[in-house]
Structures are given as structure tokens and as C-alpha cells.
């Protein structure tokens, strides 16, 4: 049995933050969950995917976050406890549904787990999604540790049912991807079957209904603020004239810093774990006991803005620090040393600078630019496009996925990128105002997520562009999750349908559609030349399994290659045009690392002297 399904209350396990979230949801009686995968939230869904095979939990990978929220909204309004999981930028996609779902509300608990990514470890921006709570009127909970996130999940479901509203649990990467001891609680048996009661005058958001629902939402928001003041997740510890207000993982940094600086007797800390609505009255009382206050929060000055407003309402005049050039930045993650330094500066406390470690004998870490995997078929596709467009002025919008890594030279497969699916829509715009030929790239999973509407737009408006769909039969970048184009029988899964990208594209009405196998360079270049020369919308579907997934599924791969020194003229076309990480230089000559070469043979087809040949023995 999956370790998170075991009924072992009272036991302590070392869990990843995302595992603790999943366990907390199971303890709360979660029966229905949906997601579109995205780091740093991916492991939550991966665990639900596994647990669904061994329990009554229903779980699905939806086509995008909006759909995921819609299916969970239906389940929750049928009386089934549900959960929707996404990374922070996914909230932008889900927002259309969420903003009005806040009006409609829920009948059973619905938790929206949103994982923010300060420092953008794997994201295109570091937006602070607490503002979505403020914008939508939904409550937000923010845990500070791996153990607390397990505890907070059952509370989130209860809060959702008390308010009859979805509840946002906002985490950050440092919580999602840390490991810590977790004390397990009891598992509530899930209610898996619901009952939908028709009530169109409260559930169908025509204007006359929505006007009433908005009034109800604001009343529930008032109720939520009372609960925020009473919540055990908004607590104060310590006494003294100096106040620190903190949330999330920064709470641990602050607690350590106060102890390290020896100011425990002078400092009181307000930890905000129920951050929307902010606990206004409780914070006013806290501020009244302070001579000086510092707000420590990663991201935007969300709490700081509220605290300044509360101080004004209370008629308090006291220094309030937070985001400022000499204090905390709106950029990136915080760390314990930085937080300690800023606290010392704000409260004018002597800080004994840490003695830097002597690293003089540690060699410099080699720089490693982002790169596609050895044998990745996307490299072959990008190379083929470059060959097909030699001498041609082009613009190449790219999209969100591992193929984004092709933007670096020598492949240079990316000129513009803003969000999931944007390569198609922006491609339409570029094609209309530029004379350059537009070749847009999008992955298979991203195409299903949000690329289809852009392609329909291109067909309807007859834009002149080529869309290359990089179909590696999985959602590769976030951990090989399935999507509607995946043949689930290859993964040993039954009961799923499958959507053919080729049939879908033709069904939309794309006038020129071709399918290539990227490892066959000559045929791929020819097909791409034909597609790019076509006036109007053309689509090229580049089909080849992701090499990492193929290896994990024990699929047969090719024999690794080597460079024959007798034939090699050291032109280095292989390195200069492909930059496969299997290449390395030795004595100023190109060599191939057979341990990572997948035998795709693309470099052998590129070499003008046919100097790249298979090794004799199969690895």
C-alpha cells in the first residue's frame, strides 16, 4: 500500500513537503483531485496518481488548470471533498473559473493548492499569488514548515465548508521541496459519491443572480476575517517592544535570527498563517504594543501594505519597515543569513559577521548552460528547421516546456516567450506585421493545454505561419505526466481515451499538415521546407519519444556512436550545429561519451566526412 494511505496515526515519517500536502489531504477525506502538472507542485499530483490506483480517490491530469478547477468545482458542488493543484502561473489560467466560482461557492470542501516559485527555479516569473486571494475574495492559508502543511490541509477543508467557499493553500518552493519529520493524523474515510441539488438562482451566474452572489461573497469575507483573527495559524510569541510580522518559510529564518541575535526578550513575532483576509483587529492590537515593526515576507509587500493601513486606521505612528533598498527586496528567495542581517540593521543590533569559510582550495564549479538532453529529438527538429530556413529571415516564438532550452546558440530556437500556449498566438501577431517567416514551436502537452485556441485563430484569420508541434508523447519537463495525446497502454494504464494531434489539427482545418520523425534529418528538412514555403497555416508534427521516458520504460534505444579519428577532419559541425552534451573535447578533438549517447544518429547524419559511426559493441 502507498505509504501515504496507511492508517498509522501518531507515527512520524520523513516526508517531502509535497508528500505532506498529499497526506494531509488524504487525512481530510479527499475524494476527488485534478491538476495540470507544474513544478514545484508536481509531486503532490504524482502521489495522488499512484494512490488513485489503490484507493477510492479519483485523480486526473486535466488539460489545463482552468479545466482542473472546473471539474473539481463540479465535484465539490456535488458534496465531494475536492482539490485542485497547480503552480503559481497556473493560477492565471484558472483565474477565469476561480473569480466566478468565488461567487458560486461550494457545498463540500474545495482546496486550491497553489505553489509559488520565488527565484524562478523553474518558472517564467515569480508572481505572488496572495493577490489572487485579495482579487477573488477567497481565504488563503500559508504554512511555514513541512509538518505544518500536513496539519493545515484538514483545516483548509473544514474552513472551506464553514465558509462554503474554495480555500487557497499557498506554498513556496522551499516548503514543497523540503523534507522533514511529519506527525501523521487520522484518516477520515472519503465520501466518493455526491448529490447535486439543482438551484439555478444561486448556481447559474447570469447578471441578476451574480449581483446577489457578490453580496453574499462579501458577507462571507467578513466572516472569514473573524475566523482569521481566531485562527490558531495566526499566532504571536515573545514579548517586547520590537515587532516582527512574518509568513511562510521566512518564519523559521526570523525565529532563528532573533535567537542568534540575542533579542528574544525584546521581540514579539506575529506569524501570519491565515493571510487572507488578514487578521485586522488582532494585528492592530499587536501593533499597539510595538515601538517599531519589521515585516518579513518573500515576494511582494502584501502584508506590509495591510499593516501600514491598519496602523493608520488605529491612529498609530510607528516605524514600519519591509520592502526598501536597504531592507528586504521584492526579488528572489530569502535565506537565514540575509534575514538576520536585515533584522539587525532595522533594530540597530550589533551583528557579529560570520567568518567566511576558506574556500580557496575548492576548485571553481564549471559553468553549465541550460541544454537539452543527449539524444533529445527536439535538438534534431531545431537543427532541421535551421537547415530548412538557411538564408531566410525568421522569427521563432517558443513555448513553455523542456524545448524552451533550445533558445541558446547554436540552435537559437526561441525569439519570444510569455506563457503557456503563447507561441501560437504571438506567431499570429508576428506574421501579420512582419515580412519575416514565422515558425512557432510548441510541445504536445502545452498544445493541449492552451495551444489549440491560438491555432484555431490562425486558421480562421488565415495567418501565414508554420507551427511545429514537438510531440515526445509525454509532459517531459515536469516529470513525464500523461496528457490527452498519450497512449496510456504504454504506461500499463487502461480505461483512458486518446486524442490524435494529427486528426485534431486536420479537423480544425489546417490546410497543410505533415508528420516527421526528427531522427531522420534529410526527410525532416524536406518536409519543413515544404511546410514553411506554404502560404497560410502549416503544421509540422515532430513525433519521437522522449529519450528519458523511453529509457525508463525499457524501450529499445540505438547503439552509441563514436568519432573515427581516421575520418574526422575536425570541422566540428557536430558541436557547432547540435551541441549535444554527449560531445566533449580531448586533445583538441571531438569525442563522444558513449555512456550518455543514446544512438539517435543525428550527429552521424550531420558529419560531412561520415566520421561518426556506431560503436562495435551494443551498450
Coordinates of C-alpha atoms in Angstrom, one line a residue:
X1 CA 0.0 0.0 0.0
X2 CA 1.1 3.5 -0.7
X3 CA 2.9 4.9 2.4
X4 CA 0.6 8.0 2.4
X5 CA -2.6 5.8 2.5
X6 CA -1.5 3.8 5.6
X7 CA -3.7 4.3 8.6
X8 CA -0.9 4.9 11.0
X9 CA -1.9 8.0 13.0
X10 CA 0.7 9.0 15.6
X11 CA 3.6 7.8 13.6
X12 CA 6.3 10.2 12.4
X13 CA 7.5 9.9 8.9
X14 CA 10.2 11.9 7.0
X15 CA 8.3 13.3 4.1
X16 CA 8.8 15.7 1.3
X17 CA 6.7 18.8 1.6
X18 CA 4.6 17.8 -1.3
X19 CA 4.1 14.4 0.2
X20 CA 3.0 16.0 3.4
X21 CA 0.4 18.0 1.5
X22 CA -0.9 14.9 -0.1
X23 CA -1.1 13.1 3.2
X24 CA -2.9 16.0 4.8
X25 CA -5.5 15.9 2.1
X26 CA -6.0 12.2 2.5
X27 CA -6.4 12.7 6.2
X28 CA -9.1 15.3 5.4
X29 CA -11.1 12.7 3.4
X30 CA -10.1 13.9 -0.1
X31 CA -12.1 12.1 -2.7
X32 CA -11.5 14.0 -5.9
X33 CA -8.4 15.7 -7.3
X34 CA -7.3 17.3 -10.6
X35 CA -4.3 19.1 -11.8
X36 CA -2.1 20.3 -14.7
X37 CA 1.4 19.4 -13.7
X38 CA 3.9 22.2 -12.8
X39 CA 7.0 22.5 -10.6
X40 CA 7.2 23.0 -7.6
X41 CA 3.8 21.3 -7.1
X42 CA 4.3 18.2 -9.3
X43 CA 5.0 15.6 -6.6
X44 CA 1.6 16.2 -5.0
X45 CA -0.1 15.1 -8.2
X46 CA 2.3 12.2 -8.7
X47 CA 1.4 10.8 -5.3
X48 CA -2.3 11.2 -6.0
X49 CA -1.9 9.5 -9.4
X50 CA -0.3 6.5 -7.6
X51 CA -2.8 6.5 -4.7
X52 CA -5.8 6.5 -7.1
X53 CA -4.8 3.0 -8.2
X54 CA -5.0 1.7 -4.6
X55 CA -7.9 3.6 -3.2
X56 CA -11.3 5.3 -3.9
X57 CA -9.6 8.6 -4.7
X58 CA -10.4 9.9 -8.2
X59 CA -7.5 11.7 -9.8
X60 CA -6.9 13.2 -13.2
X61 CA -4.3 15.1 -15.1
X62 CA -6.6 17.7 -16.8
X63 CA -5.7 19.6 -20.0
X64 CA -5.0 22.8 -18.1
X65 CA -5.6 24.5 -14.8
X66 CA -8.9 26.1 -15.7
X67 CA -10.3 22.7 -16.7
X68 CA -8.9 21.2 -13.5
X69 CA -10.6 23.8 -11.4
X70 CA -13.9 23.4 -13.3
X71 CA -14.0 19.6 -12.8
X72 CA -13.2 19.9 -9.1
X73 CA -15.7 22.8 -8.7
X74 CA -18.4 20.4 -10.0
X75 CA -17.4 17.6 -7.7
X76 CA -17.3 20.0 -4.7
X77 CA -20.7 21.4 -5.6
X78 CA -22.0 17.8 -5.6
X79 CA -20.8 17.4 -2.0
X80 CA -17.5 15.7 -2.6
X81 CA -14.3 17.0 -1.0
X82 CA -12.0 18.0 -3.8
X83 CA -8.6 19.5 -4.5
X84 CA -7.1 21.4 -7.5
X85 CA -3.3 21.6 -7.7
X86 CA -1.2 24.0 -9.7
X87 CA 1.9 26.0 -9.8
X88 CA 1.7 29.8 -9.4
X89 CA 1.4 30.7 -13.1
X90 CA -1.3 28.1 -13.5
X91 CA -3.5 30.3 -11.4
X92 CA -3.5 32.8 -14.3
X93 CA -5.1 30.1 -16.4
X94 CA -7.5 29.0 -13.7
X95 CA -8.5 32.6 -12.7
X96 CA -11.3 32.8 -15.2
X97 CA -13.1 30.0 -13.5
X98 CA -11.9 30.9 -10.0
X99 CA -13.2 34.5 -10.0
X100 CA -16.8 33.5 -10.5
X101 CA -16.5 30.2 -8.5
X102 CA -15.9 32.5 -5.6
X103 CA -19.4 33.9 -6.2
X104 CA -21.0 30.5 -6.6
X105 CA -19.1 28.9 -3.7
X106 CA -19.0 25.2 -2.8
X107 CA -21.1 22.6 -0.9
X108 CA -18.1 20.4 0.2
X109 CA -14.6 21.4 0.8
X110 CA -12.5 22.6 -2.2
X111 CA -8.8 23.4 -1.7
X112 CA -6.9 25.1 -4.4
X113 CA -3.2 24.3 -3.8
X114 CA -1.1 26.9 -5.4
X115 CA 2.8 26.6 -5.3
X116 CA 4.6 29.9 -5.8
X117 CA 8.2 29.9 -7.0
X118 CA 10.4 32.7 -5.6
X119 CA 13.7 32.9 -7.5
X120 CA 12.0 31.2 -10.5
X121 CA 13.8 27.9 -10.2
X122 CA 11.6 26.5 -12.9
X123 CA 9.2 29.3 -13.9
X124 CA 8.9 32.3 -16.2
X125 CA 8.1 34.7 -13.4
X126 CA 7.8 34.9 -9.6
X127 CA 4.3 36.4 -9.2
X128 CA 3.0 36.5 -5.7
X129 CA -0.4 34.7 -5.7
X130 CA -1.6 36.1 -2.4
X131 CA -3.0 38.9 -4.5
X132 CA -5.3 36.3 -6.1
X133 CA -6.9 35.8 -2.8
X134 CA -7.5 39.5 -2.4
X135 CA -8.7 39.8 -6.0
X136 CA -11.2 36.9 -5.8
X137 CA -12.2 37.2 -2.2
X138 CA -11.1 33.7 -1.3
X139 CA -9.3 32.8 2.0
X140 CA -5.6 32.0 1.9
X141 CA -3.6 29.7 4.2
X142 CA 0.2 29.7 4.3
X143 CA 2.1 27.0 6.2
X144 CA 5.7 27.6 7.5
X145 CA 7.0 24.0 7.6
X146 CA 6.6 20.5 6.2
X147 CA 4.8 19.3 9.3
X148 CA 2.5 22.3 9.4
X149 CA 1.4 21.9 5.8
X150 CA 0.2 18.4 6.7
X151 CA -1.8 19.9 9.6
X152 CA -3.2 22.8 7.7
X153 CA -4.8 20.6 4.9
X154 CA -7.6 19.2 7.1
X155 CA -8.2 22.7 8.5
X156 CA -8.4 24.1 4.9
X157 CA -11.2 21.7 4.0
X158 CA -13.1 22.5 7.2
X159 CA -12.7 26.2 6.6
X160 CA -13.9 25.8 3.0
X161 CA -17.0 24.0 4.3
X162 CA -17.6 26.6 7.1
X163 CA -17.4 29.5 4.6
X164 CA -18.8 27.5 1.7
X165 CA -16.0 28.9 -0.4
X166 CA -12.9 27.4 -2.0
X167 CA -9.8 27.9 0.1
X168 CA -6.3 28.7 -1.4
X169 CA -3.4 27.0 0.3
X170 CA -0.3 28.9 -0.9
X171 CA 3.1 27.3 -0.6
X172 CA 6.5 28.2 -1.9
X173 CA 9.2 26.0 -3.4
X174 CA 11.1 25.9 -0.1
X175 CA 8.1 24.2 1.6
X176 CA 7.2 22.0 -1.4
X177 CA 10.7 20.6 -1.8
X178 CA 12.0 20.4 1.8
X179 CA 12.0 17.2 3.7
X180 CA 11.1 17.0 7.4
X181 CA 9.5 14.9 10.1
X182 CA 5.7 14.8 9.9
X183 CA 3.5 13.5 12.7
X184 CA 0.6 11.7 11.0
X185 CA -3.0 12.2 11.9
X186 CA -6.1 10.1 11.5
X187 CA -7.6 9.5 8.0
X188 CA -11.2 10.4 7.5
X189 CA -12.9 7.9 5.1
X190 CA -13.7 9.9 1.9
X191 CA -17.2 10.4 0.6
X192 CA -16.8 9.5 -3.1
X193 CA -20.4 9.8 -4.4
X194 CA -22.1 13.2 -4.4
X195 CA -25.6 14.6 -4.9
X196 CA -26.1 17.7 -7.0
X197 CA -29.2 19.7 -6.0
X198 CA -30.4 22.0 -8.8
X199 CA -30.6 25.6 -7.7
X200 CA -30.2 27.8 -10.8
X201 CA -30.9 31.0 -8.9
X202 CA -27.8 30.5 -6.9
X203 CA -25.7 28.4 -9.3
X204 CA -26.2 29.9 -12.7
X205 CA -24.3 33.2 -12.9
X206 CA -26.5 35.3 -15.1
X207 CA -26.2 39.0 -14.0
X208 CA -29.3 39.1 -11.9
X209 CA -28.1 36.1 -9.9
X210 CA -24.4 37.2 -9.7
X211 CA -25.4 40.6 -8.2
X212 CA -26.8 38.7 -5.2
X213 CA -23.9 36.3 -5.1
X214 CA -21.4 39.1 -4.9
X215 CA -23.2 40.5 -1.9
X216 CA -23.0 37.0 -0.3
X217 CA -19.3 36.7 -1.1
X218 CA -18.6 39.9 0.8
X219 CA -20.5 38.7 3.8
X220 CA -18.5 35.5 3.8
X221 CA -15.3 37.6 3.5
X222 CA -16.4 39.4 6.7
X223 CA -17.0 36.1 8.4
X224 CA -13.5 34.9 7.1
X225 CA -11.8 37.9 8.8
X226 CA -13.3 37.0 12.1
X227 CA -12.1 33.4 11.6
X228 CA -8.7 34.8 10.6
X229 CA -8.4 36.6 13.9
X230 CA -9.4 33.5 15.8
X231 CA -7.3 31.1 13.8
X232 CA -4.5 29.2 15.6
X233 CA -2.5 29.7 12.4
X234 CA -2.2 33.4 13.2
X235 CA -0.3 33.4 16.4
X236 CA 2.1 35.6 18.5
X237 CA 5.0 34.5 20.5
X238 CA 7.5 36.5 22.5
X239 CA 7.3 39.8 24.3
X240 CA 9.0 43.1 23.8
X241 CA 8.8 46.5 22.1
X242 CA 10.1 45.3 18.7
X243 CA 7.6 43.6 16.5
X244 CA 8.2 41.3 13.5
X245 CA 5.3 40.2 11.2
X246 CA 6.2 37.2 9.1
X247 CA 4.7 34.5 7.0
X248 CA 5.6 31.2 5.3
X249 CA 9.1 29.8 5.4
X250 CA 10.5 33.1 6.5
X251 CA 9.1 32.5 9.9
X252 CA 11.8 29.9 10.6
X253 CA 14.5 32.3 9.4
X254 CA 13.2 35.0 11.7
X255 CA 12.9 32.7 14.7
X256 CA 16.5 31.6 14.3
X257 CA 17.7 35.2 13.7
X258 CA 16.0 36.5 16.9
X259 CA 17.7 33.8 18.9
X260 CA 21.1 34.2 17.2
X261 CA 21.0 38.0 17.8
X262 CA 20.0 37.5 21.5
X263 CA 17.0 39.8 21.2
X264 CA 14.3 37.2 22.3
X265 CA 13.4 39.3 25.4
X266 CA 12.9 42.4 23.2
X267 CA 11.0 40.9 20.3
X268 CA 7.5 39.7 19.7
X269 CA 6.7 37.8 16.5
X270 CA 3.4 37.7 14.7
X271 CA 3.3 34.6 12.4
X272 CA 0.6 35.0 9.8
X273 CA -0.6 31.6 8.5
X274 CA -4.2 32.7 7.6
X275 CA -3.2 35.6 5.3
X276 CA -6.4 36.4 3.5
X277 CA -8.3 38.1 5.0
X278 CA -5.5 39.4 7.2
X279 CA -6.4 39.3 10.9
X280 CA -7.1 43.1 11.2
X281 CA -8.1 43.5 14.8
X282 CA -5.5 41.1 16.1
X283 CA -2.8 42.9 14.1
X284 CA -4.0 46.3 15.4
X285 CA -3.6 45.1 19.0
X286 CA -0.2 43.7 18.1
X287 CA 0.9 47.0 16.6
X288 CA -0.2 48.9 19.7
X289 CA 2.3 47.1 21.8
X290 CA 5.2 47.8 19.5
X291 CA 7.7 50.7 19.2
X292 CA 8.9 49.5 15.8
X293 CA 7.8 46.9 13.4
X294 CA 9.5 44.9 10.6
X295 CA 7.6 42.9 8.0
X296 CA 9.5 39.9 6.6
X297 CA 7.8 38.3 3.6
X298 CA 9.2 36.9 0.3
X299 CA 7.7 38.4 -2.8
X300 CA 5.5 41.5 -2.8
X301 CA 4.7 43.8 0.1
X302 CA 1.3 42.1 0.5
X303 CA 1.3 42.0 4.4
X304 CA 3.2 45.3 4.6
X305 CA 0.6 47.2 2.7
X306 CA -2.2 45.9 5.0
X307 CA -0.1 46.6 8.2
X308 CA 0.6 50.2 7.2
X309 CA -3.2 50.7 6.5
X310 CA -4.1 49.1 9.8
X311 CA -1.7 51.3 11.7
X312 CA -3.2 54.4 10.0
X313 CA -6.7 53.2 10.9
X314 CA -5.6 52.7 14.5
X315 CA -4.0 56.2 14.6
X316 CA -0.6 54.7 15.4
X317 CA 2.6 56.4 14.5
X318 CA 5.5 54.0 14.5
X319 CA 8.3 53.0 12.1
X320 CA 7.2 50.1 9.9
X321 CA 9.9 48.5 7.7
X322 CA 9.7 46.0 5.0
X323 CA 10.5 46.4 1.3
X324 CA 13.2 49.0 0.8
X325 CA 16.6 49.3 -0.8
X326 CA 18.4 48.9 2.5
X327 CA 16.0 46.2 3.8
X328 CA 14.1 43.5 2.0
X329 CA 13.9 43.0 -1.7
X330 CA 10.8 42.0 -3.8
X331 CA 13.2 39.8 -5.7
X332 CA 14.0 36.1 -5.2
X333 CA 14.2 33.8 -2.1
X334 CA 15.3 34.9 1.3
X335 CA 17.9 33.0 3.4
X336 CA 18.7 32.9 7.1
X337 CA 21.9 35.0 6.9
X338 CA 20.2 37.7 4.9
X339 CA 17.2 37.8 7.2
X340 CA 19.4 38.0 10.3
X341 CA 21.4 40.9 8.7
X342 CA 18.2 42.9 7.9
X343 CA 16.7 42.4 11.4
X344 CA 20.0 43.5 13.0
X345 CA 20.1 46.6 10.8
X346 CA 16.4 47.6 11.4
X347 CA 16.6 47.2 15.2
X348 CA 20.2 48.6 15.4
X349 CA 21.5 45.4 16.9
X350 CA 25.2 44.6 16.8
X351 CA 25.8 41.8 14.4
X352 CA 28.9 39.7 14.6
X353 CA 29.6 38.9 11.0
X354 CA 30.0 35.3 10.3
X355 CA 33.6 34.3 9.5
X356 CA 33.5 33.3 5.8
X357 CA 34.6 29.7 5.1
X358 CA 38.0 29.4 3.5
X359 CA 37.1 28.1 0.0
X360 CA 40.5 28.9 -1.6
X361 CA 41.3 25.2 -2.1
X362 CA 37.9 24.4 -3.7
X363 CA 38.0 24.4 -7.5
X364 CA 35.6 26.7 -9.3
X365 CA 32.5 24.9 -10.4
X366 CA 32.3 24.6 -14.2
X367 CA 29.6 26.7 -15.8
X368 CA 26.8 24.5 -17.2
X369 CA 24.5 26.3 -19.6
X370 CA 20.9 25.0 -19.9
X371 CA 20.8 22.3 -22.5
X372 CA 18.6 19.7 -24.0
X373 CA 19.3 16.0 -23.0
X374 CA 21.7 13.9 -25.1
X375 CA 19.6 12.4 -27.9
X376 CA 16.6 14.7 -27.3
X377 CA 14.6 14.7 -30.5
X378 CA 13.9 18.4 -30.1
X379 CA 17.5 19.1 -30.9
X380 CA 17.1 17.3 -34.2
X381 CA 13.9 19.2 -35.0
X382 CA 15.5 22.6 -34.3
X383 CA 18.5 21.6 -36.4
X384 CA 16.2 20.6 -39.3
X385 CA 14.3 23.9 -39.1
X386 CA 17.6 25.8 -39.1
X387 CA 18.7 23.9 -42.2
X388 CA 15.3 24.4 -43.9
X389 CA 15.4 28.2 -43.3
X390 CA 19.1 28.9 -44.1
X391 CA 19.4 32.4 -45.6
X392 CA 15.8 33.2 -44.6
X393 CA 14.7 36.0 -42.2
X394 CA 12.7 34.2 -39.5
X395 CA 11.0 34.8 -36.1
X396 CA 10.6 31.8 -33.9
X397 CA 8.2 32.2 -30.9
X398 CA 8.8 29.3 -28.4
X399 CA 6.7 28.0 -25.6
X400 CA 6.8 26.5 -22.1
X401 CA 8.5 23.1 -21.8
X402 CA 11.9 21.4 -22.0
X403 CA 12.2 22.6 -25.6
X404 CA 12.4 26.1 -24.3
X405 CA 16.1 25.2 -23.6
X406 CA 16.7 25.3 -27.3
X407 CA 16.8 29.1 -27.2
X408 CA 20.5 29.1 -26.6
X409 CA 23.0 29.0 -29.6
X410 CA 23.7 27.1 -31.7
X411 CA 20.1 26.0 -32.0
X412 CA 18.7 29.5 -31.3
X413 CA 15.2 28.1 -31.3
X414 CA 13.4 30.9 -29.5
X415 CA 12.8 34.6 -30.0
X416 CA 9.8 35.3 -27.9
X417 CA 8.0 33.7 -25.0
X418 CA 5.5 34.9 -22.4
X419 CA 3.3 32.0 -21.2
X420 CA 1.8 28.6 -21.9
X421 CA 0.4 28.4 -25.5
X422 CA 1.7 31.9 -26.4
X423 CA 3.9 30.7 -29.3
X424 CA 0.8 30.2 -31.4
X425 CA -1.0 33.4 -30.6
X426 CA 2.1 35.6 -30.8
X427 CA 3.0 33.8 -34.0
X428 CA -0.2 35.0 -35.5
X429 CA 0.6 38.6 -34.5
X430 CA 4.2 38.4 -35.8
X431 CA 3.0 37.0 -39.1
X432 CA 0.6 39.9 -39.6
X433 CA 3.1 42.7 -39.0
X434 CA 6.4 41.3 -40.2
X435 CA 7.8 40.2 -43.5
X436 CA 9.9 37.5 -41.8
X437 CA 8.7 33.9 -41.9
X438 CA 7.2 32.8 -38.6
X439 CA 8.0 29.4 -37.2
X440 CA 6.4 28.7 -33.8
X441 CA 7.3 25.9 -31.5
X442 CA 5.1 24.2 -29.0
X443 CA 5.2 20.9 -27.1
X444 CA 2.4 18.2 -27.2
X445 CA 1.2 18.8 -23.7
X446 CA 1.3 22.5 -24.0
X447 CA -0.6 22.3 -27.3
X448 CA -3.4 20.5 -25.5
X449 CA -3.1 23.0 -22.5
X450 CA -3.6 26.2 -24.4
X451 CA -2.2 26.0 -27.9
X452 CA -5.4 24.9 -29.7
X453 CA -7.3 28.2 -29.5
X454 CA -4.3 30.0 -31.0
X455 CA -4.2 27.6 -33.9
X456 CA -7.9 27.9 -34.5
X457 CA -7.3 31.7 -34.5
X458 CA -4.5 31.2 -37.1
X459 CA -6.8 29.2 -39.3
X460 CA -9.8 31.5 -39.1
X461 CA -7.7 34.6 -39.8
X462 CA -5.6 32.8 -42.4
X463 CA -2.3 33.9 -40.9
X464 CA 0.9 32.9 -42.7
X465 CA 2.9 30.8 -40.2
X466 CA 4.3 27.4 -39.5
X467 CA 3.6 25.7 -36.2
X468 CA 6.0 22.9 -35.2
X469 CA 4.4 20.6 -32.6
X470 CA 7.2 18.8 -30.7
X471 CA 5.4 15.6 -29.8
X472 CA 7.5 13.5 -27.5
X473 CA 4.5 11.6 -26.1
X474 CA 4.6 13.0 -22.6
X475 CA 4.8 16.1 -20.4
X476 CA 8.5 15.8 -20.1
X477 CA 9.7 18.8 -18.2
X478 CA 7.7 18.3 -15.1
X479 CA 8.3 14.6 -14.7
X480 CA 6.6 12.6 -17.6
X481 CA 2.9 13.1 -16.7
X482 CA 0.4 12.0 -19.3
X483 CA -1.7 14.2 -21.5
X484 CA -4.7 13.6 -23.8
X485 CA -2.3 12.6 -26.7
X486 CA -0.6 9.8 -24.7
X487 CA -1.2 6.2 -25.4
X488 CA -1.8 5.1 -21.8
X489 CA -1.5 1.4 -22.6
X490 CA 2.3 2.0 -23.0
X491 CA 2.3 3.0 -19.3
X492 CA 0.3 0.0 -18.3
X493 CA -2.9 2.0 -17.7
X494 CA -6.3 1.1 -19.0
X495 CA -9.6 2.9 -19.3
X496 CA -8.3 6.1 -21.0
X497 CA -9.1 7.6 -24.3
X498 CA -6.6 9.2 -26.7
X499 CA -6.7 12.3 -28.9
X500 CA -4.7 12.2 -32.1
X501 CA -2.9 15.5 -32.6
X502 CA -2.8 15.0 -36.4
X503 CA -6.5 14.3 -36.6
X504 CA -7.3 17.3 -34.3
X505 CA -5.1 19.6 -36.4
X506 CA -6.7 18.5 -39.6
X507 CA -10.2 18.7 -38.0
X508 CA -9.5 22.3 -37.1
X509 CA -9.0 23.0 -40.8
X510 CA -5.2 23.5 -41.1
X511 CA -4.6 23.3 -44.8
X512 CA -1.1 21.9 -44.7
X513 CA -0.2 19.2 -42.2
X514 CA 2.8 16.9 -42.2
X515 CA 4.3 14.4 -39.7
X516 CA 8.1 13.9 -39.4
X517 CA 10.4 11.6 -37.5
X518 CA 13.1 14.1 -36.3
X519 CA 15.9 11.5 -36.2
X520 CA 15.6 11.2 -40.0
X521 CA 17.3 14.5 -40.8
X522 CA 17.1 14.6 -44.6
X523 CA 13.3 13.8 -44.7
X524 CA 12.6 16.2 -41.9
X525 CA 14.4 19.1 -43.6
X526 CA 12.5 18.4 -46.8
X527 CA 9.1 18.3 -45.1
X528 CA 9.9 21.5 -43.2
X529 CA 10.9 23.3 -46.4
X530 CA 7.6 22.4 -47.9
X531 CA 5.6 23.5 -44.9
X532 CA 7.5 26.8 -44.5
X533 CA 7.1 27.6 -48.2
X534 CA 3.3 27.1 -47.9
X535 CA 1.4 30.4 -47.8
X536 CA -1.1 30.2 -44.9
X537 CA -1.1 28.0 -41.9
X538 CA 1.0 24.9 -41.9
X539 CA 1.7 22.4 -39.1
X540 CA 4.5 20.0 -38.7
X541 CA 4.2 17.3 -36.0
X542 CA 7.6 16.1 -34.9
X543 CA 7.0 12.7 -33.3
X544 CA 9.6 10.9 -31.3
X545 CA 9.6 9.5 -27.7
X546 CA 11.3 11.5 -25.0
X547 CA 14.6 9.7 -24.6
X548 CA 14.4 9.8 -20.8
X549 CA 11.0 8.2 -20.7
X550 CA 11.9 5.7 -23.4
X551 CA 14.8 4.6 -21.2
X552 CA 12.6 4.4 -18.1
X553 CA 10.1 2.3 -20.0
X554 CA 12.9 -0.1 -21.1
X555 CA 12.3 0.7 -24.7
X556 CA 15.0 -0.3 -27.2
X557 CA 17.4 2.5 -27.9
X558 CA 20.1 2.7 -30.6
X559 CA 23.8 1.8 -30.3
X560 CA 26.0 4.6 -29.1
X561 CA 28.3 6.3 -31.5
X562 CA 31.9 7.2 -31.6
X563 CA 34.2 9.5 -33.7
X564 CA 36.5 7.7 -36.1
X565 CA 39.8 9.7 -35.8
X566 CA 40.9 8.4 -39.2
X567 CA 38.0 10.1 -40.9
X568 CA 37.4 13.1 -38.8
X569 CA 38.6 16.4 -40.4
X570 CA 37.9 18.3 -37.2
X571 CA 35.3 20.5 -38.8
X572 CA 33.2 20.2 -35.6
X573 CA 29.9 20.6 -37.4
X574 CA 28.5 18.2 -34.8
X575 CA 29.4 20.5 -31.9
X576 CA 28.8 23.8 -33.7
X577 CA 25.4 22.9 -35.1
X578 CA 24.0 20.4 -32.5
X579 CA 25.8 21.0 -29.1
X580 CA 24.7 17.6 -27.8
X581 CA 26.1 17.1 -24.3
X582 CA 27.4 13.7 -25.3
X583 CA 30.2 15.5 -27.1
X584 CA 33.4 16.5 -25.3
X585 CA 36.9 17.7 -26.4
X586 CA 40.1 15.7 -25.8
X587 CA 43.4 16.9 -27.2
X588 CA 41.5 19.4 -29.3
X589 CA 39.5 16.6 -31.0
X590 CA 35.8 15.8 -30.7
X591 CA 34.9 12.7 -28.8
X592 CA 31.5 11.2 -27.8
X593 CA 30.7 9.9 -24.3
X594 CA 29.2 6.5 -25.0
X595 CA 27.7 6.4 -21.5
X596 CA 25.2 9.1 -22.3
X597 CA 24.9 8.8 -26.1
X598 CA 21.5 7.4 -27.0
X599 CA 22.3 6.3 -30.5
X600 CA 19.9 8.8 -32.1
X601 CA 22.4 9.0 -35.1
X602 CA 21.6 12.7 -35.8
X603 CA 25.3 13.7 -35.4
X604 CA 26.3 10.9 -37.8
X605 CA 23.9 12.4 -40.4
X606 CA 25.3 15.9 -39.9
X607 CA 29.0 14.9 -40.2
X608 CA 30.3 15.7 -43.7
X609 CA 33.0 13.1 -43.5
X610 CA 30.8 10.3 -42.2
X611 CA 33.3 10.1 -39.3
X612 CA 30.7 9.4 -36.7
X613 CA 30.0 5.6 -36.5
X614 CA 28.3 3.2 -34.2
X615 CA 30.5 1.5 -31.6
X616 CA 31.0 -2.1 -32.2
X617 CA 29.5 -3.5 -29.0
X618 CA 26.0 -2.6 -28.0
X619 CA 26.0 -0.9 -24.7

